[in-house]
Each structure stands twice: as C-alpha cells, then as structure tokens.
PDB file of C-alpha atoms in Angstrom:
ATOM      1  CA  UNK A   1     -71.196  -6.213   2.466  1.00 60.00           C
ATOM      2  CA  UNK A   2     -69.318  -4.301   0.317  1.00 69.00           C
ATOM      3  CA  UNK A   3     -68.204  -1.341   2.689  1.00 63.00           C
ATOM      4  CA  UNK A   4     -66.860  -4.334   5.014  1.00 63.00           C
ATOM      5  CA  UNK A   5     -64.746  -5.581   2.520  1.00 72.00           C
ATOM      6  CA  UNK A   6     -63.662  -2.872   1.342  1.00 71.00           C
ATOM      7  CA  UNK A   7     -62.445  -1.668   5.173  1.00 64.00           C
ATOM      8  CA  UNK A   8     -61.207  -5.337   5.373  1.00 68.00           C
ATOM      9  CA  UNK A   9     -58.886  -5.074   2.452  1.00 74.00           C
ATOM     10  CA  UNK A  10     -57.685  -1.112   3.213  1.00 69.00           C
ATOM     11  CA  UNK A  11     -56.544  -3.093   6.581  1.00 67.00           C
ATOM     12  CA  UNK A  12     -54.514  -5.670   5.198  1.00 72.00           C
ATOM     13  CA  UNK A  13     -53.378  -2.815   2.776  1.00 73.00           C
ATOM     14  CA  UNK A  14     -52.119  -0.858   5.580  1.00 69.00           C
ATOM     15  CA  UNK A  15     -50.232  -4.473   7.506  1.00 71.00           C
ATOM     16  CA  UNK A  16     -48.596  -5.080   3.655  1.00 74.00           C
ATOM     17  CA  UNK A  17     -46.971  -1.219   3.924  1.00 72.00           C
ATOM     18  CA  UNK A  18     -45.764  -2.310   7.337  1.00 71.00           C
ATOM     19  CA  UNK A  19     -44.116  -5.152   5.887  1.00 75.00           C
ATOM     20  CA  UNK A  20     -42.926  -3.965   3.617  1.00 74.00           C
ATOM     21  CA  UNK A  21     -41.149  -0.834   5.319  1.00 69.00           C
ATOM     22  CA  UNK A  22     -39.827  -3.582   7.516  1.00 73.00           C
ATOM     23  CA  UNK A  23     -38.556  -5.368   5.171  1.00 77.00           C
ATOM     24  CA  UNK A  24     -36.835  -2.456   3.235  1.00 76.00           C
ATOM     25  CA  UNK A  25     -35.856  -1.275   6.499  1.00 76.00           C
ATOM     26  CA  UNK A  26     -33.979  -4.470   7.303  1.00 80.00           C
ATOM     27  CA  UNK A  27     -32.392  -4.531   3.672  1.00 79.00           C
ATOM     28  CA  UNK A  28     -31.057  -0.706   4.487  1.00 79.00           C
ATOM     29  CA  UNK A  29     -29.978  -1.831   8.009  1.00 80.00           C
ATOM     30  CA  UNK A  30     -27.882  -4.588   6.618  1.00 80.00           C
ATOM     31  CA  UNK A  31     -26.167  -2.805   3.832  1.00 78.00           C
ATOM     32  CA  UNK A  32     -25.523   0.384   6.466  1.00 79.00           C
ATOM     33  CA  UNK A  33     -23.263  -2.170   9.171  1.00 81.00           C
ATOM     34  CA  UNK A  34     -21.682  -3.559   5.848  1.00 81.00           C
ATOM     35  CA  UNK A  35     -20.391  -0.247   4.739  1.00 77.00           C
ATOM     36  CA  UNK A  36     -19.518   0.064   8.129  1.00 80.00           C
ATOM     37  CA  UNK A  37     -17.701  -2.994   8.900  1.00 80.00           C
ATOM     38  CA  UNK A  38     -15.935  -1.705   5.671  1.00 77.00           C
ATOM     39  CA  UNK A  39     -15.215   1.389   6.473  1.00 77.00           C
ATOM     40  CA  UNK A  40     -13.335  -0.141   9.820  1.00 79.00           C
ATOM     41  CA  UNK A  41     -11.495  -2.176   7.495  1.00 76.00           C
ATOM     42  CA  UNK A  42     -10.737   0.932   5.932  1.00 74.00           C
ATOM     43  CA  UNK A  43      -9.578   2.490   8.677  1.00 76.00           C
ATOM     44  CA  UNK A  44      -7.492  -0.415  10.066  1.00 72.00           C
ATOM     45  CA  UNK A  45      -5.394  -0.352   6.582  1.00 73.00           C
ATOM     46  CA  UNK A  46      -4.950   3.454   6.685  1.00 69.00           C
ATOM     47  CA  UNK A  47      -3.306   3.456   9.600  1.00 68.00           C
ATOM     48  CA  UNK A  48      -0.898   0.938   8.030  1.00 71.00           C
ATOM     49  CA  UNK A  49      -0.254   2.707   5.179  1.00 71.00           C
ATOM     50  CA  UNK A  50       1.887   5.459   6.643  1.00 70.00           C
ATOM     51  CA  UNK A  51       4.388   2.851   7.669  1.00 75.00           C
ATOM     52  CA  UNK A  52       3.835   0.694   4.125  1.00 75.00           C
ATOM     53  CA  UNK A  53       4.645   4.531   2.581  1.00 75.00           C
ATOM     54  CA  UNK A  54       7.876   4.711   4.574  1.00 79.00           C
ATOM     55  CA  UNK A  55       8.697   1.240   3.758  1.00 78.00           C
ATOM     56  CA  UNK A  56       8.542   1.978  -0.108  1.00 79.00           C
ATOM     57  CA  UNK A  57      10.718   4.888   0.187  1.00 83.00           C
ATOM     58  CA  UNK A  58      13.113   2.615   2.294  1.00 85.00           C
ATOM     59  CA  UNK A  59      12.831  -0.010  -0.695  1.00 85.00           C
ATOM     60  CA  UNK A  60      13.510   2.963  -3.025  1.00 86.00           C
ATOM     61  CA  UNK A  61      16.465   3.562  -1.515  1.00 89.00           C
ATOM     62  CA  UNK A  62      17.934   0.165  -1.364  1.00 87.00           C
ATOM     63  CA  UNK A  63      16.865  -0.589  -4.878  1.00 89.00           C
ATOM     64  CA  UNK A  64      19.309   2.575  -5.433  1.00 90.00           C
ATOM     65  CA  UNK A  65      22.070   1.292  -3.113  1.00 88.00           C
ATOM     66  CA  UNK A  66      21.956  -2.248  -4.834  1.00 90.00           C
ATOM     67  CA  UNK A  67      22.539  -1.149  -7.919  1.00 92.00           C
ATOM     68  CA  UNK A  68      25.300   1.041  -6.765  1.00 92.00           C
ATOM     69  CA  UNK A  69      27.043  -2.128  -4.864  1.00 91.00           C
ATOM     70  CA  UNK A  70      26.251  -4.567  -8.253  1.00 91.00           C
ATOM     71  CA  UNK A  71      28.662  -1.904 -10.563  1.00 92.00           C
ATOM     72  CA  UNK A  72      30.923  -1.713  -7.849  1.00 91.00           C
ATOM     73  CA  UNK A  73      31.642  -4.915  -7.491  1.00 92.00           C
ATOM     74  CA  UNK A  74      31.416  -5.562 -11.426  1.00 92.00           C
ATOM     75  CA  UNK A  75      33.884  -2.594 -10.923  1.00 91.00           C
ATOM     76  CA  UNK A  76      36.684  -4.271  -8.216  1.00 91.00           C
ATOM     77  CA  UNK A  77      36.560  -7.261 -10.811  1.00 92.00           C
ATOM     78  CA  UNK A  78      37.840  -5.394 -13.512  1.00 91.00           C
ATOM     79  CA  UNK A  79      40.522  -4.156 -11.485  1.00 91.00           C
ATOM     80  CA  UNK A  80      41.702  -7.279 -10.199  1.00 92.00           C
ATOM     81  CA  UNK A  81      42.097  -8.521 -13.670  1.00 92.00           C
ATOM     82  CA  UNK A  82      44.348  -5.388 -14.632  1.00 92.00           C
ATOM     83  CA  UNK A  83      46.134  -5.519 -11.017  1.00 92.00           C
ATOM     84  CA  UNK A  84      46.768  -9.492 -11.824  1.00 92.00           C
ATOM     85  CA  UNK A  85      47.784  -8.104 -15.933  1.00 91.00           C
ATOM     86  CA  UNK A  86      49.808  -5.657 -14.143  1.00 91.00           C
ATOM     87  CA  UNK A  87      52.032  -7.908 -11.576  1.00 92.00           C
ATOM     88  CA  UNK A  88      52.570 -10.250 -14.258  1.00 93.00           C
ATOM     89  CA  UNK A  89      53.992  -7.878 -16.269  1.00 92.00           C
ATOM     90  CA  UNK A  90      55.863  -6.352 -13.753  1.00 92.00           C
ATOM     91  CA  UNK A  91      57.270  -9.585 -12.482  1.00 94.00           C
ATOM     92  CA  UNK A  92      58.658 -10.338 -15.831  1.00 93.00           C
ATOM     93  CA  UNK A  93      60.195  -6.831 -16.661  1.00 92.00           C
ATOM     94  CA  UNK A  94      61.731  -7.122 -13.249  1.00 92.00           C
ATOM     95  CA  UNK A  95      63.320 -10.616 -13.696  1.00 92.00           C
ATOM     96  CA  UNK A  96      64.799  -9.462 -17.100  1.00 90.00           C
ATOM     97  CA  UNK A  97      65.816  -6.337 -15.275  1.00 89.00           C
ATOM     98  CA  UNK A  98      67.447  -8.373 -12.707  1.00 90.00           C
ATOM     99  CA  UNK A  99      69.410 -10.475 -15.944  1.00 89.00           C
ATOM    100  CA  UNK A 100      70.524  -7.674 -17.406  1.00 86.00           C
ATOM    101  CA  UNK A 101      72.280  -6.041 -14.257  1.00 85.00           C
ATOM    102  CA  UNK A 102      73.590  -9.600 -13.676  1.00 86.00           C
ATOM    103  CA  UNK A 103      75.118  -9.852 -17.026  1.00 83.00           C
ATOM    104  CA  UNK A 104      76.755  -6.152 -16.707  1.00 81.00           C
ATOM    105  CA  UNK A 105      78.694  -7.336 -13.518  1.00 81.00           C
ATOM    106  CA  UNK A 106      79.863 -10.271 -15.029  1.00 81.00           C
ATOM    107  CA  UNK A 107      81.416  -8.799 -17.981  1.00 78.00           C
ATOM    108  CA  UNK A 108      78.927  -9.619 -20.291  1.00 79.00           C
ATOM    109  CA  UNK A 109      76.201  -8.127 -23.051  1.00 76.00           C
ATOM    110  CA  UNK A 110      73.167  -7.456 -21.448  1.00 74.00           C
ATOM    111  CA  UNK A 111      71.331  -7.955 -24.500  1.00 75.00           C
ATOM    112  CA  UNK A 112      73.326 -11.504 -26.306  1.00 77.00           C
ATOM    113  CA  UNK A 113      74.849 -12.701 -23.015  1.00 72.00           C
ATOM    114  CA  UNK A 114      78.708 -12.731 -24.866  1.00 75.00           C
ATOM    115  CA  UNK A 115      81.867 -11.729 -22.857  1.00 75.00           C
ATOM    116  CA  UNK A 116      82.909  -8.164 -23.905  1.00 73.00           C
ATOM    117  CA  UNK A 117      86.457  -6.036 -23.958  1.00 63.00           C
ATOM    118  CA  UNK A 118      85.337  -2.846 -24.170  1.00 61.00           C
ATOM    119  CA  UNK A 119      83.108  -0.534 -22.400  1.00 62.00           C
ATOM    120  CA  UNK A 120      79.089  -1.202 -23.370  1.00 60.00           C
ATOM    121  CA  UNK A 121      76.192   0.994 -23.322  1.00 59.00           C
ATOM    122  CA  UNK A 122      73.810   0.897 -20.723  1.00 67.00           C
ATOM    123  CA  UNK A 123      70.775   2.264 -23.115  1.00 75.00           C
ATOM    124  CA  UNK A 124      68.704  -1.182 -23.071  1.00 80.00           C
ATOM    125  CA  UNK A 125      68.846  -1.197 -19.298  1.00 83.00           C
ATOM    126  CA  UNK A 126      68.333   1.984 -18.690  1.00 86.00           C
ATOM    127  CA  UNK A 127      65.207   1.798 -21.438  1.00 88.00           C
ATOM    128  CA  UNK A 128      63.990  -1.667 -19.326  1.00 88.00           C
ATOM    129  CA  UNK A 129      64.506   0.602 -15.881  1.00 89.00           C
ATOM    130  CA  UNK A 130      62.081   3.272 -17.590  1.00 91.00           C
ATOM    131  CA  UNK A 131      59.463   0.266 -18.606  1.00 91.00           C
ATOM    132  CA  UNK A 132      59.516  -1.036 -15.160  1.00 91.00           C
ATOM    133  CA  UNK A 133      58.965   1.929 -13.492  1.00 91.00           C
ATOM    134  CA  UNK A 134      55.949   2.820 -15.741  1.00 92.00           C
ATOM    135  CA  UNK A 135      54.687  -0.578 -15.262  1.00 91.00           C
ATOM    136  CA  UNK A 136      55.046   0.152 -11.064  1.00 92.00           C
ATOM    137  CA  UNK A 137      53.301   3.090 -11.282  1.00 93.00           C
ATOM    138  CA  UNK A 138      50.743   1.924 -13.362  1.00 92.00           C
ATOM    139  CA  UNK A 139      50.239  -0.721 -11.346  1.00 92.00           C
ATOM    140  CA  UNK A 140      50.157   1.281  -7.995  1.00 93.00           C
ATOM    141  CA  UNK A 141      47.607   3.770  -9.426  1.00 93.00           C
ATOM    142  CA  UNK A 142      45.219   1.038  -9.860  1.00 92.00           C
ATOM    143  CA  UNK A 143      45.688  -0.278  -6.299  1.00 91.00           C
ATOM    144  CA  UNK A 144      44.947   3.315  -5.537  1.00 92.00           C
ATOM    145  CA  UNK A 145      41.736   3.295  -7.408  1.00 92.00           C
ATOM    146  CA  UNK A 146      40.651  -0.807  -6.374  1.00 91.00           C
ATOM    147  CA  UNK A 147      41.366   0.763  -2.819  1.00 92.00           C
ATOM    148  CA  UNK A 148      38.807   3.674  -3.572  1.00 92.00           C
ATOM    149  CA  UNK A 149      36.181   1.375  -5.055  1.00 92.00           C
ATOM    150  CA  UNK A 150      36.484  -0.551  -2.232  1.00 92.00           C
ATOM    151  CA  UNK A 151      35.716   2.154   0.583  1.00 93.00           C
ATOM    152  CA  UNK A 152      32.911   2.678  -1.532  1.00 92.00           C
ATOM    153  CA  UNK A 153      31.634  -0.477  -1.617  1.00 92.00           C
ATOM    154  CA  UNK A 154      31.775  -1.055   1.924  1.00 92.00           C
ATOM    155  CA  UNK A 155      30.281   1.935   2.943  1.00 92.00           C
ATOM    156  CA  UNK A 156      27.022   1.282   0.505  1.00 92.00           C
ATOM    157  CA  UNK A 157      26.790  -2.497   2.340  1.00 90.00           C
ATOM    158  CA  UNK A 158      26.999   0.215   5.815  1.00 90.00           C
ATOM    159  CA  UNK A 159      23.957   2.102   4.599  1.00 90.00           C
ATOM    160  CA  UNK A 160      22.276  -1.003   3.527  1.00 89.00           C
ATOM    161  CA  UNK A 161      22.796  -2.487   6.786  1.00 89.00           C
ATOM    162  CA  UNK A 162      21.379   0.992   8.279  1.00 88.00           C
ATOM    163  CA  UNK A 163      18.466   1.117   6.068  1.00 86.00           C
ATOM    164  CA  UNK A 164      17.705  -2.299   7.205  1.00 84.00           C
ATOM    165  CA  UNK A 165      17.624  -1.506  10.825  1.00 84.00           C
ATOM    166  CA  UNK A 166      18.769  -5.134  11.744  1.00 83.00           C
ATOM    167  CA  UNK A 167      16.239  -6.722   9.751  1.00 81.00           C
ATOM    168  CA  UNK A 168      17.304  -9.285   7.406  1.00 83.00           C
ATOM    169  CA  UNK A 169      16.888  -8.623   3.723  1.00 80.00           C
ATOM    170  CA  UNK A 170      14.164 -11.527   3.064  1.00 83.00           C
ATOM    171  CA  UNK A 171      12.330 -10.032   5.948  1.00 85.00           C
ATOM    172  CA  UNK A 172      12.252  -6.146   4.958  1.00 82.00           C
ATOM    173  CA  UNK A 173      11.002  -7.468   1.388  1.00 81.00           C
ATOM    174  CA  UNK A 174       8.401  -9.478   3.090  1.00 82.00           C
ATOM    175  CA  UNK A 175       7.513  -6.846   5.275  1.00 78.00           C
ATOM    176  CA  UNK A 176       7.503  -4.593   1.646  1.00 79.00           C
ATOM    177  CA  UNK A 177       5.277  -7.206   0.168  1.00 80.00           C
ATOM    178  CA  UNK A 178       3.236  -6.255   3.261  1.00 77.00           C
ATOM    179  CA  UNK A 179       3.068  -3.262   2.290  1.00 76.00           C
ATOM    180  CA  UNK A 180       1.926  -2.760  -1.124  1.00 77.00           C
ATOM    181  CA  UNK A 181      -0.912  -5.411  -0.783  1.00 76.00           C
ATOM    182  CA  UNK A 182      -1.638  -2.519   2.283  1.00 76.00           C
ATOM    183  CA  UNK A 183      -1.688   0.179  -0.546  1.00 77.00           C
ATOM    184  CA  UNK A 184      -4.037  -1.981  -2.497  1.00 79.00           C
ATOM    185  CA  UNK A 185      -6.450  -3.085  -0.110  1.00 77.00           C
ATOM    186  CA  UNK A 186      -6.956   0.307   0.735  1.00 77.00           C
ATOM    187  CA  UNK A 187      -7.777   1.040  -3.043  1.00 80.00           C
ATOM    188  CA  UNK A 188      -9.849  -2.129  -3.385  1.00 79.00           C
ATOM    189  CA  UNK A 189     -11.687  -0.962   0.063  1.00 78.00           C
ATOM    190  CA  UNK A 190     -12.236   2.437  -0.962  1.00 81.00           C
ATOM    191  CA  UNK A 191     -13.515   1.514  -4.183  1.00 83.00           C
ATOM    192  CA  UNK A 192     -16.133  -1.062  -2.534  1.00 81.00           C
ATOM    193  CA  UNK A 193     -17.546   1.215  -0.107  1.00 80.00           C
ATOM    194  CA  UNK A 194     -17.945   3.969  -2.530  1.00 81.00           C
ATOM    195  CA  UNK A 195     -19.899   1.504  -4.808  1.00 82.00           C
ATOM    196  CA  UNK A 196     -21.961   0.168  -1.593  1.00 77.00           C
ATOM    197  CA  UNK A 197     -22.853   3.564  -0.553  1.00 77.00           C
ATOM    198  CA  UNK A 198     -23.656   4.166  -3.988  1.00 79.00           C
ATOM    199  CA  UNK A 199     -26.479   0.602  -4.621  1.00 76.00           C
ATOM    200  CA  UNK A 200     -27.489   2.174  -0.846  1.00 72.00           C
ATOM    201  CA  UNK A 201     -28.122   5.839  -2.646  1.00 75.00           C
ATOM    202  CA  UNK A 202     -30.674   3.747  -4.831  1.00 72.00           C
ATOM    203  CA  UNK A 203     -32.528   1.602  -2.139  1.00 70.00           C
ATOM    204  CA  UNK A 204     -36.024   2.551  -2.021  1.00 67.00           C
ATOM    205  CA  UNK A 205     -36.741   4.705   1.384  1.00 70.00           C
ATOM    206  CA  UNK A 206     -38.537   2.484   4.046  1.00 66.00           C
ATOM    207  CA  UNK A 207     -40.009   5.638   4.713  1.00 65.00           C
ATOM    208  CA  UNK A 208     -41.705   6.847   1.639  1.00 69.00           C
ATOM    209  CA  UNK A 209     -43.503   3.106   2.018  1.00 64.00           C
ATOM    210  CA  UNK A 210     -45.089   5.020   4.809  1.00 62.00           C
ATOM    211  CA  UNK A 211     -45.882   8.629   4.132  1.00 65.00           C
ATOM    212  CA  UNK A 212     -49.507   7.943   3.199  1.00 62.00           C
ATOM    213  CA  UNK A 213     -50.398   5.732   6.343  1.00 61.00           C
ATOM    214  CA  UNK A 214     -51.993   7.549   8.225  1.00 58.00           C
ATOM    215  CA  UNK A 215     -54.494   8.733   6.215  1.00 53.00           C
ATOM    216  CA  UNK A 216     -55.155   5.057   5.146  1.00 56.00           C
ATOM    217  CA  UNK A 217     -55.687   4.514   8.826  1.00 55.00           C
ATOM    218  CA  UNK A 218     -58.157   7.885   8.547  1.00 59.00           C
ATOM    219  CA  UNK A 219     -60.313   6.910   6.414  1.00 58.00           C
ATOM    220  CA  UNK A 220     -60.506   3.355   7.432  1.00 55.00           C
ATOM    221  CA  UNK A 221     -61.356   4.499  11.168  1.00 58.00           C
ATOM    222  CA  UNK A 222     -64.288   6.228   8.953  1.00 61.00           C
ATOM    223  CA  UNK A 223     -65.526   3.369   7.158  1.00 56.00           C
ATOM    224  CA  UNK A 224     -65.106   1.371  10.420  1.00 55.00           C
ATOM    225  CA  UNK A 225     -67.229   4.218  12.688  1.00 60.00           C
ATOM    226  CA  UNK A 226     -70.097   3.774   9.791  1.00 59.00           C
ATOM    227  CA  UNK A 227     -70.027   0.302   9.832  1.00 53.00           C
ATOM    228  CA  UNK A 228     -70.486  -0.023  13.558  1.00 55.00           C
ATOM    229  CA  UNK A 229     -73.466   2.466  13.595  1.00 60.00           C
ATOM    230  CA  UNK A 230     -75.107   0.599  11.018  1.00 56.00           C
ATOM    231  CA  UNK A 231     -74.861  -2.575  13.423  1.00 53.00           C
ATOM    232  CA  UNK A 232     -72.575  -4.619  12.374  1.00 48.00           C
ATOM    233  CA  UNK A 233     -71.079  -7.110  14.692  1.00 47.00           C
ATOM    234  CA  UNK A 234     -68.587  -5.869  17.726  1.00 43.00           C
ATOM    235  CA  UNK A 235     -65.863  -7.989  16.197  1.00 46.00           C
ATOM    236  CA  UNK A 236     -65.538  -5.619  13.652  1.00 45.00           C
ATOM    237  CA  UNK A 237     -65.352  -2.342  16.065  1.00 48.00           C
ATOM    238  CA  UNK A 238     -62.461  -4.903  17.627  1.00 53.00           C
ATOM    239  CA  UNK A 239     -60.375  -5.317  14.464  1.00 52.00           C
ATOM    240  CA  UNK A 240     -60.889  -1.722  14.583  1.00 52.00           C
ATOM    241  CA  UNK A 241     -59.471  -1.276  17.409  1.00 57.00           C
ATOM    242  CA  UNK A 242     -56.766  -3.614  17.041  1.00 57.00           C
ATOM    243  CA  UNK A 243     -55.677  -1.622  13.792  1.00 53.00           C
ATOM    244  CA  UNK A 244     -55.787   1.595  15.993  1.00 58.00           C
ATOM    245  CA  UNK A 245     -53.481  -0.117  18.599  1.00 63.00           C
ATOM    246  CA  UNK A 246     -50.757  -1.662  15.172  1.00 58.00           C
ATOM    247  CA  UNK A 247     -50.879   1.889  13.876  1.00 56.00           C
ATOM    248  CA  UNK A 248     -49.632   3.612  16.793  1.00 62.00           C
ATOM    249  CA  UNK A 249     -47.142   0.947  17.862  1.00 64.00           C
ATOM    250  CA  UNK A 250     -46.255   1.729  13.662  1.00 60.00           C
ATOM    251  CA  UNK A 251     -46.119   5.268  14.270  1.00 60.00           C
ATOM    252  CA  UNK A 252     -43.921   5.241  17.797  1.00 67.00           C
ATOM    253  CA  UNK A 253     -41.750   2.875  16.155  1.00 64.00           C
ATOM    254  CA  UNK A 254     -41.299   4.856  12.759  1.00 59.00           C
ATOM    255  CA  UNK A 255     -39.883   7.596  15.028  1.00 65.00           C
ATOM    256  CA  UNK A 256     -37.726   5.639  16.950  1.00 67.00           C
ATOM    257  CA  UNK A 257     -36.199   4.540  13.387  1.00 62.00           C
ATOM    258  CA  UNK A 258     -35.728   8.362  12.170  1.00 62.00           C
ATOM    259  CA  UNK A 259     -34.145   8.898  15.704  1.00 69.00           C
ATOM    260  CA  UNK A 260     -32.010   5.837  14.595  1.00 68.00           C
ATOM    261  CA  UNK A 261     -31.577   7.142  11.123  1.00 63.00           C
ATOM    262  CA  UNK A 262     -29.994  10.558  12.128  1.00 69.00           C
ATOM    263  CA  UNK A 263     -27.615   9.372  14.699  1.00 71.00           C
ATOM    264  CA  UNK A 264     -26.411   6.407  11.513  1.00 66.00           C
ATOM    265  CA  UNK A 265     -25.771   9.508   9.327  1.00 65.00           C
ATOM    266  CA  UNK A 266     -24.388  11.891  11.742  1.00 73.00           C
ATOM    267  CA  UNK A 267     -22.025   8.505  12.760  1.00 69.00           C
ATOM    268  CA  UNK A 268     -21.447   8.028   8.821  1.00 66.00           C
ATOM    269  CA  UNK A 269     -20.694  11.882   8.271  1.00 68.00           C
ATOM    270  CA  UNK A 270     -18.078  11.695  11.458  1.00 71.00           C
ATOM    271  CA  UNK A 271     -16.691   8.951   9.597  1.00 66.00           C
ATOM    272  CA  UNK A 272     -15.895  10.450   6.096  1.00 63.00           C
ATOM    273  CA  UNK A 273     -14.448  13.319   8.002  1.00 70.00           C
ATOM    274  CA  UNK A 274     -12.089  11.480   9.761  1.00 71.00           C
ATOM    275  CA  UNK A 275     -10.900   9.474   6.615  1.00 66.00           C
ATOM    276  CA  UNK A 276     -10.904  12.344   4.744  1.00 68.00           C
ATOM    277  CA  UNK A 277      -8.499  13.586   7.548  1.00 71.00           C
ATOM    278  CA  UNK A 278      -5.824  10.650   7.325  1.00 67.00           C
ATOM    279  CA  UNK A 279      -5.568  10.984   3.975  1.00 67.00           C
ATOM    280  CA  UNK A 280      -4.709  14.731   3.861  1.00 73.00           C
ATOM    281  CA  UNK A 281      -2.365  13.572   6.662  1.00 70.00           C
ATOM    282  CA  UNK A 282      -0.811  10.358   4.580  1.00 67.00           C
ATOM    283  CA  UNK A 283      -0.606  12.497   1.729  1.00 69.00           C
ATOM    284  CA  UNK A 284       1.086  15.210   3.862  1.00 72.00           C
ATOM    285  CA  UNK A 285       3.880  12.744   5.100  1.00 67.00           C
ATOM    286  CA  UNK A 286       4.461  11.412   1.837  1.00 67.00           C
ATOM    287  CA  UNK A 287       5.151  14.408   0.417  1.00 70.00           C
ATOM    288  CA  UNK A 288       7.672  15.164   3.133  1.00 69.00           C
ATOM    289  CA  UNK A 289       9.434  11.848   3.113  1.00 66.00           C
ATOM    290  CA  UNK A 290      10.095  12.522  -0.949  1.00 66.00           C
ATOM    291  CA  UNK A 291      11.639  15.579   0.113  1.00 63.00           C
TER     292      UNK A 291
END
C-alpha cells in the first residue's frame, strides 16, 4: 500500500535526522573540548609569560652590560700597551739621566763623556730632567685612567653577577630560550584557537537538523491513525508506537543538549574574559618594567 510506505519511509526519514544530529553533535562536541584543551594550554603559557617578559628585559640589560664590559676591556688593553710604551721610555730617560749626573760628578761632559777644566752647562740635564718628568706624569695619568676603567669594569661584572641572581650565564640563556619559545607558543596557540573557533563558527547546527521533527512525527502519527482504522495489521500501530516512544526520548534528550549547550558557552564566554584579563594585565606589567 502506498500510504504504508509512504509512513514507512517518513519513519526512517525521521531515525536519518536523528543520526544525523548525532553525528553533527558529536563532530561539535569534539572540536568544543579541543578548543578547550587549547585554551588550557593557553592559559598554562600565559601565566609563564609574565616571568619570560621579565626575563627579556633582564637579557636586555645584560646584552647592554656585555657590551659595556667587551669595550672596557678592549679599553684596559690599550692602556697597558701605552703604560708598558710609557715605562720603557721612562726607564731609558732615567738611566741616561742617571749617566749624565754620574758624568757631572766625575768631572766629565755629560753629553761626550771627556774630562773638562772649566765650569759646564747643565742645560742638557736639566732639558733630560724636564723629559723625564713629562714622561712620569704622563705615565701616572694613565695609571690614573687604567685605574678608572678598571672600577668600571668590575662594577659592570657586579651588576652582571646581580642581574644573574646566582644563576650561571648558560643557565639564564637557557632559561631565556625558555622564554621566547613561551612568547611564541602563546602566539602559535592563540592563533590556533582563533582559527578552531572559527571552522566551529561554520559547523552545521545539530539543531537546525531538528527543527522540523516534530511535525514529521505529526503527520506521520496521522498517516499511522488512518492506517490503523482502515485495518491494517497491529504491527504497524506498534512501529507507531515505537516511533512515539524514539521521538520523545529525541525530544528529552535535545533539551538536555541545549541545557548542555548554554552552560559550554557561558563556560567558553568565562573563558575569553579571563584571557582577555591576563593580557590587559601582561601588557600592564610590561609596560611598567620598560619604565
């Protein structure tokens, strides 16, 4: 009979929605706990990040303080060339200076060494007195300034050893290492659940699958009533009644999922609040630790 197959197939219409909603429903469900296994990831690094931001402003710093010890030390090299220039120089003025005197006491010419009768001039002493001199206080005002280059050398290494906080200097660039790869998963995290939220945005409501079902069910229970008065066979009023029974079960159970559905967005819209919190925050104590 026609009307019986046509009741028969608006049945297995109506169990093919159900499946399907179930299916899509499933599909949703999935891609909803991997946002949100995400989004704890996400959460996880963000709470890292406010140390990995203080760590880059420490590395910052001792990029700045390295530099500074590198010229300092290229610096104290320089001056222990001149202070070794110097003393040599000095040295030999000195022993010539020492000569010369020498020669005066014994009688003789400072300059050719020969015995003299008569008084001599003291000019190319005096002149090698004024060299040496120069040459000594040349010499001292570089000590003076190797001295000053040094104090600052050491106290750079101090703040170094400061900034480090006891760490080793292998260790705090591991640790700021750590930290960047922190600043990029949290880019490469962000960037993932914005594009899952977005394929989600495009999923095909479970629900819609369903909006129409229960006047399927309607107008079957119609067909079925006119069947069953025109004598067909109780099995049919059964599968009837078996429908009725699915369709209800269908119906308690499509509430129970928009019950489900509201708490997973009102959970979801907690969520982006709170992130959006932490990164006013992070942003906040960046700005401060610049300043």
């Amino acid at each position: 009979n026609k009307q019986e197959e046509k009741a028969k197939q608006e049945h297995q219409n109506i169990l093919n929605k159900w499946k399907l909603h179930e299916a899509l429903l499933k599909s949703k469900n999935t891609a909803k706990e991997t946002i949100s296994s995400l989004q704890e990831q996400l959460k996880n690094s963000q709470q890292n990040l406010l140390e990995a931001a203080e760590l880059r402003t420490k590395a910052n710093k001792l990029d700045e303080f390295m530099d500074e010890i590198f010229q300092l030390k290229g610096e104290l090299a320089e001056r222990e060339i001149e202070t070794t220039r110097a003393s040599e120089e000095l040295k030999q003025v000195e022993t010539q200076l020492i000569k010369m005197k020498d020669l005066m006491k014994q009688g003789k010419c400072p300059t050719c060494e020969q015995p003299i009768h008569q008084n001599i001039t003291k000019d190319p002493i005096q002149a090698l007195q004024v060299k040496y001199d120069l040459l000594y206080a040349s010499l001292q005002q570089i000590n003076e300034r190797k001295s000053s280059i040094q104090q600052a050398h050491d106290t750079t290494e101090r703040s170094v050893s400061l900034l480090l906080g006891g760490v080793s200097l292998p260790e705090f660039h591991q640790r700021i290492a750590q930290a960047d790869f922190t600043r990029k998963e949290v880019d490469r995290l962000k960037q993932e659940v914005e594009s899952r939220e977005k394929d989600l945005s495009k999923h095909m409501d479970p629900y819609e699958v369903l909006s129409d079902l229960h006047l399927s069910y309607d107008e079957i229970a119609e067909t079925a009533a006119g069947l069953i008065s025109q004598g067909f066979s109780v099995s049919t009023k059964q599968s009837y009644n078996e429908l009725r029974t699915e369709h209800q079960n269908a119906r308690i159970s499509l509430i129970q999922a928009e019950s489900r559905l509201q708490t997973e967005q009102k959970h979801l819209s907690e969520s982006v609040d709170m992130i959006s919190n932490q990164k006013q925050q992070i942003k906040e104590h960046i700005i401060e630790l610049n300043n």
